Short mmCIF file of C-alpha atoms in Angstrom, two decimals:
data_model
loop_
_atom_site.label_atom_id
_atom_site.label_comp_id
_atom_site.label_asym_id
_atom_site.label_seq_id
_atom_site.Cartn_x
_atom_site.Cartn_y
_atom_site.Cartn_z
CA PRO J 35 0.00 0.00 0.00
CA ARG J 36 1.07 3.54 -0.77
CA GLN J 37 2.27 5.53 2.23
CA LEU J 38 1.19 9.11 2.95
CA GLY J 39 3.26 11.53 0.87
CA GLU J 40 4.44 8.80 -1.50
CA PRO J 41 4.03 9.62 -5.22
CA ARG J 42 0.85 8.35 -6.84
CA PRO J 43 1.74 6.26 -9.88
CA MET J 44 -0.21 7.12 -13.01
CA SER J 45 1.05 3.80 -14.38
CA GLN J 46 -1.67 2.14 -12.27
CA LEU J 47 -4.51 3.93 -14.11
CA PRO J 48 -5.06 1.22 -16.77
CA ALA J 49 -5.19 -1.49 -14.09
CA LEU J 50 -7.50 0.67 -11.96
CA ILE J 51 -9.87 1.24 -14.88
CA GLY J 52 -9.82 -2.44 -15.83
CA VAL J 53 -10.52 -3.61 -12.29
CA PHE J 54 -13.46 -1.28 -11.72
CA ALA J 55 -14.97 -1.71 -15.20
CA TYR J 56 -14.92 -5.48 -14.60
CA LEU J 57 -16.32 -5.14 -11.05
CA SER J 58 -19.15 -2.93 -12.29
CA LEU J 59 -20.53 -5.88 -14.22
CA LEU J 60 -20.62 -8.04 -11.08
CA THR J 61 -22.94 -5.77 -9.12
CA VAL J 62 -26.09 -7.81 -9.78
CA GLY J 63 -28.06 -7.26 -6.60
CA GLY J 64 -25.97 -4.33 -5.37
CA GLY J 65 -22.40 -3.34 -4.63
CA LEU J 66 -21.94 -5.91 -1.88
CA ALA J 67 -22.25 -8.61 -4.54
CA ALA J 68 -18.92 -7.47 -6.02
CA PHE J 69 -17.11 -7.27 -2.65
CA PRO J 70 -15.42 -10.71 -2.75
CA GLU J 71 -13.89 -9.96 -6.16
CA LEU J 72 -13.09 -6.39 -5.06
CA LYS J 73 -11.14 -7.83 -2.13
CA THR J 74 -9.33 -10.32 -4.37
CA LEU J 75 -8.31 -7.72 -6.95
CA VAL J 76 -7.55 -4.75 -4.68
CA VAL J 77 -5.87 -6.64 -1.83
CA ASP J 78 -4.53 -9.94 -3.18
CA VAL J 79 -3.72 -9.22 -6.83
CA HIS J 80 -2.73 -5.54 -7.01
CA HIS J 81 -1.79 -4.99 -3.33
CA TRP J 82 -3.26 -1.50 -3.39
CA MET J 83 -4.26 -1.75 0.30
CA SER J 84 -4.68 -4.20 3.16
CA PHE J 85 -7.90 -6.12 3.77
CA ASP J 86 -8.43 -4.16 7.01
CA ALA J 87 -8.12 -0.86 5.13
CA LEU J 88 -10.59 -2.06 2.50
CA ILE J 89 -13.13 -3.07 5.16
CA HIS J 90 -12.76 0.32 6.87
CA LEU J 91 -13.20 2.21 3.59
CA TYR J 92 -16.20 0.06 2.64
CA SER J 93 -17.79 0.63 6.07
CA VAL J 94 -17.32 4.40 5.85
CA GLY J 95 -18.75 4.29 2.32
CA GLN J 96 -21.89 2.64 3.69
CA LEU J 97 -22.40 5.56 6.07
CA ALA J 98 -21.80 8.30 3.50
CA PRO J 99 -24.71 9.72 1.51
CA GLY J 100 -25.01 8.75 -2.13
CA PRO J 101 -24.25 5.45 -3.84
CA ASN J 102 -22.91 2.95 -1.32
CA MET J 103 -20.09 1.90 -3.65
CA MET J 104 -18.39 5.30 -3.64
CA VAL J 105 -15.60 3.38 -1.89
CA VAL J 106 -14.24 3.00 -5.43
CA ALA J 107 -13.34 6.71 -5.40
CA ALA J 108 -11.36 6.29 -2.18
CA ILE J 109 -9.51 3.30 -3.59
CA GLY J 110 -8.78 5.15 -6.84
CA GLU J 111 -7.50 8.18 -4.92
CA ARG J 112 -5.26 6.00 -2.79
CA VAL J 113 -3.79 4.36 -5.89
CA SER J 114 -3.42 7.32 -8.27
CA GLY J 115 -4.64 10.49 -6.56
CA PRO J 116 -7.63 12.57 -7.73
CA ILE J 117 -7.26 11.34 -11.32
CA GLY J 118 -7.41 7.78 -10.01
CA ALA J 119 -10.55 8.58 -8.01
CA LEU J 120 -12.27 9.98 -11.09
CA ALA J 121 -11.10 7.08 -13.27
CA ALA J 122 -12.34 4.50 -10.77
CA VAL J 123 -15.76 6.16 -10.40
CA VAL J 124 -16.27 6.45 -14.17
CA ALA J 125 -15.02 2.90 -14.79
CA PHE J 126 -17.31 1.51 -12.09
CA PHE J 127 -20.54 3.39 -12.77
CA VAL J 128 -20.59 3.98 -16.55
CA PRO J 129 -20.54 0.33 -17.77
CA THR J 130 -23.30 -0.68 -15.35
CA GLY J 131 -25.31 2.43 -16.22
CA LEU J 132 -25.07 1.72 -19.94
CA LEU J 133 -25.90 -1.95 -19.43
CA THR J 134 -28.90 -1.07 -17.27
CA PHE J 135 -30.13 1.42 -19.85
CA GLY J 136 -29.80 -1.12 -22.67
CA VAL J 137 -31.39 -3.99 -20.75
CA GLY J 138 -34.19 -1.69 -19.57
CA ARG J 139 -35.03 -0.72 -23.14
CA LEU J 140 -34.90 -4.35 -24.24
CA TRP J 141 -37.04 -5.38 -21.25
CA VAL J 142 -39.79 -2.97 -22.32
CA ARG J 143 -39.67 -4.21 -25.93
CA LEU J 144 -39.94 -7.85 -24.79
CA GLU J 145 -42.79 -7.18 -22.37
CA GLY J 146 -45.02 -10.04 -23.58
CA TRP J 147 -42.19 -12.54 -24.09
CA PRO J 148 -42.86 -15.74 -22.08
CA TRP J 149 -39.20 -16.16 -20.98
CA LEU J 150 -39.08 -12.75 -19.32
CA GLU J 151 -40.53 -13.91 -16.01
CA ALA J 152 -38.29 -17.00 -15.98
CA ILE J 153 -35.20 -14.83 -16.46
CA GLN J 154 -36.30 -12.56 -13.64
CA ARG J 155 -36.94 -15.51 -11.30
CA GLY J 156 -33.59 -17.03 -12.29
CA LEU J 157 -31.65 -13.86 -11.47
CA ALA J 158 -33.06 -13.63 -7.93
CA PRO J 159 -31.05 -16.58 -6.54
CA VAL J 160 -27.94 -15.33 -8.34
CA SER J 161 -28.30 -11.95 -6.62
CA ILE J 162 -28.89 -13.57 -3.24
CA GLY J 163 -25.86 -15.84 -3.67
CA LEU J 164 -23.60 -12.94 -4.63
CA LEU J 165 -24.82 -10.87 -1.67
CA PHE J 166 -24.25 -13.81 0.68
CA ALA J 167 -20.71 -14.25 -0.67
CA GLY J 168 -20.08 -10.54 -0.02
CA CYS J 169 -21.33 -10.87 3.56
CA ILE J 170 -19.08 -13.87 4.19
CA THR J 171 -16.05 -12.07 2.75
CA ILE J 172 -16.59 -9.02 4.98
CA ALA J 173 -17.27 -11.22 8.02
CA ARG J 174 -13.98 -13.08 7.54
CA GLY J 175 -12.07 -9.82 7.78
CA ALA J 176 -14.21 -7.94 10.30
CA LEU J 177 -15.11 -10.63 12.83
CA THR J 178 -11.70 -11.40 14.24
CA ASP J 179 -12.48 -12.02 17.91
CA THR J 180 -15.13 -13.56 20.16
CA ALA J 181 -16.66 -10.21 21.13
CA GLY J 182 -17.12 -9.16 17.51
CA VAL J 183 -18.73 -12.48 16.65
CA ALA J 184 -21.03 -12.21 19.70
CA ILE J 185 -22.10 -8.67 18.76
CA ALA J 186 -22.72 -9.65 15.12
CA ALA J 187 -24.68 -12.78 16.09
CA SER J 188 -26.78 -10.82 18.59
CA LEU J 189 -27.57 -8.14 16.01
CA PHE J 190 -28.44 -10.72 13.39
CA ALA J 191 -30.81 -12.48 15.82
CA LEU J 192 -32.44 -9.18 16.79
CA MET J 193 -32.92 -8.21 13.14
CA VAL J 194 -34.48 -11.56 12.27
CA LEU J 195 -36.63 -11.99 15.38
CA THR J 196 -37.80 -8.43 16.07
CA ARG J 197 -38.99 -5.38 14.21
CA ILE J 198 -36.38 -3.05 15.72
CA ASN J 199 -35.19 -0.43 13.26
CA PRO J 200 -31.80 -1.61 11.88
CA ALA J 201 -30.41 1.93 12.28
CA LEU J 202 -30.97 1.65 16.04
CA LEU J 203 -29.22 -1.72 16.09
CA ILE J 204 -26.24 -0.26 14.23
CA LEU J 205 -26.10 2.66 16.66
CA ALA J 206 -26.31 0.29 19.63
CA SER J 207 -23.50 -1.89 18.28
CA ALA J 208 -21.36 1.21 17.71
CA LEU J 209 -21.93 2.27 21.32
CA VAL J 210 -21.06 -1.23 22.59
CA GLY J 211 -17.92 -1.25 20.45
CA ALA J 212 -16.88 2.22 21.65
CA ALA J 213 -17.47 1.23 25.30
CA MET J 214 -15.37 -1.89 24.82
CA PHE J 215 -12.60 0.10 23.16
CA LEU J 216 -12.59 2.74 25.90
CA GLY J 217 -12.72 -0.01 28.53
CA GLY J 218 -9.47 -1.47 27.25
CA TYR J 219 -10.83 -4.35 25.21
CA GLY J 220 -9.49 -4.61 21.68
CA PRO J 221 -6.58 -3.04 19.80
CA HIS J 222 -5.28 0.37 20.77
CA PRO J 223 -3.10 2.54 18.58
CA ALA J 224 0.54 2.65 19.62
#
């Protein structure tokens, strides 16, 4: 990973564009569906950042207003500065936007086609599988101790078994995590 103040290589722009153009086509069901491949390409193949850094950027991206995959801009900036951020955003959102536009027009033209409903039903499990794979990938990096697993399992049970607003559950887990951190549990910066 590039250190603060280190030059940002423009030589990485073609790889950055290729990675995010490819990832844009994997976002069936949402950005989380592309997370496992994002992790593989950004962390394991190109070594642009650590898995922990990617999880932190992705988490912050979920809190920020706008599209939840704006994490691509942060990754692009880290790799090649502001030009990299712009390149990553364009490469990630334009192919999917064009594909959606084209498929949408085709969908309207094929409105009475008997296979249309079958295609739609067939894509639902694909989306669910990709989202599940994204959840597992994030969990492998984020749930690194017993307390984290206990908090995640408790929140999951509460979301499934109650009608508590998920935003309140997220806030509660943040407060529990902050209390644990301040109480001396977990990593502290040196």
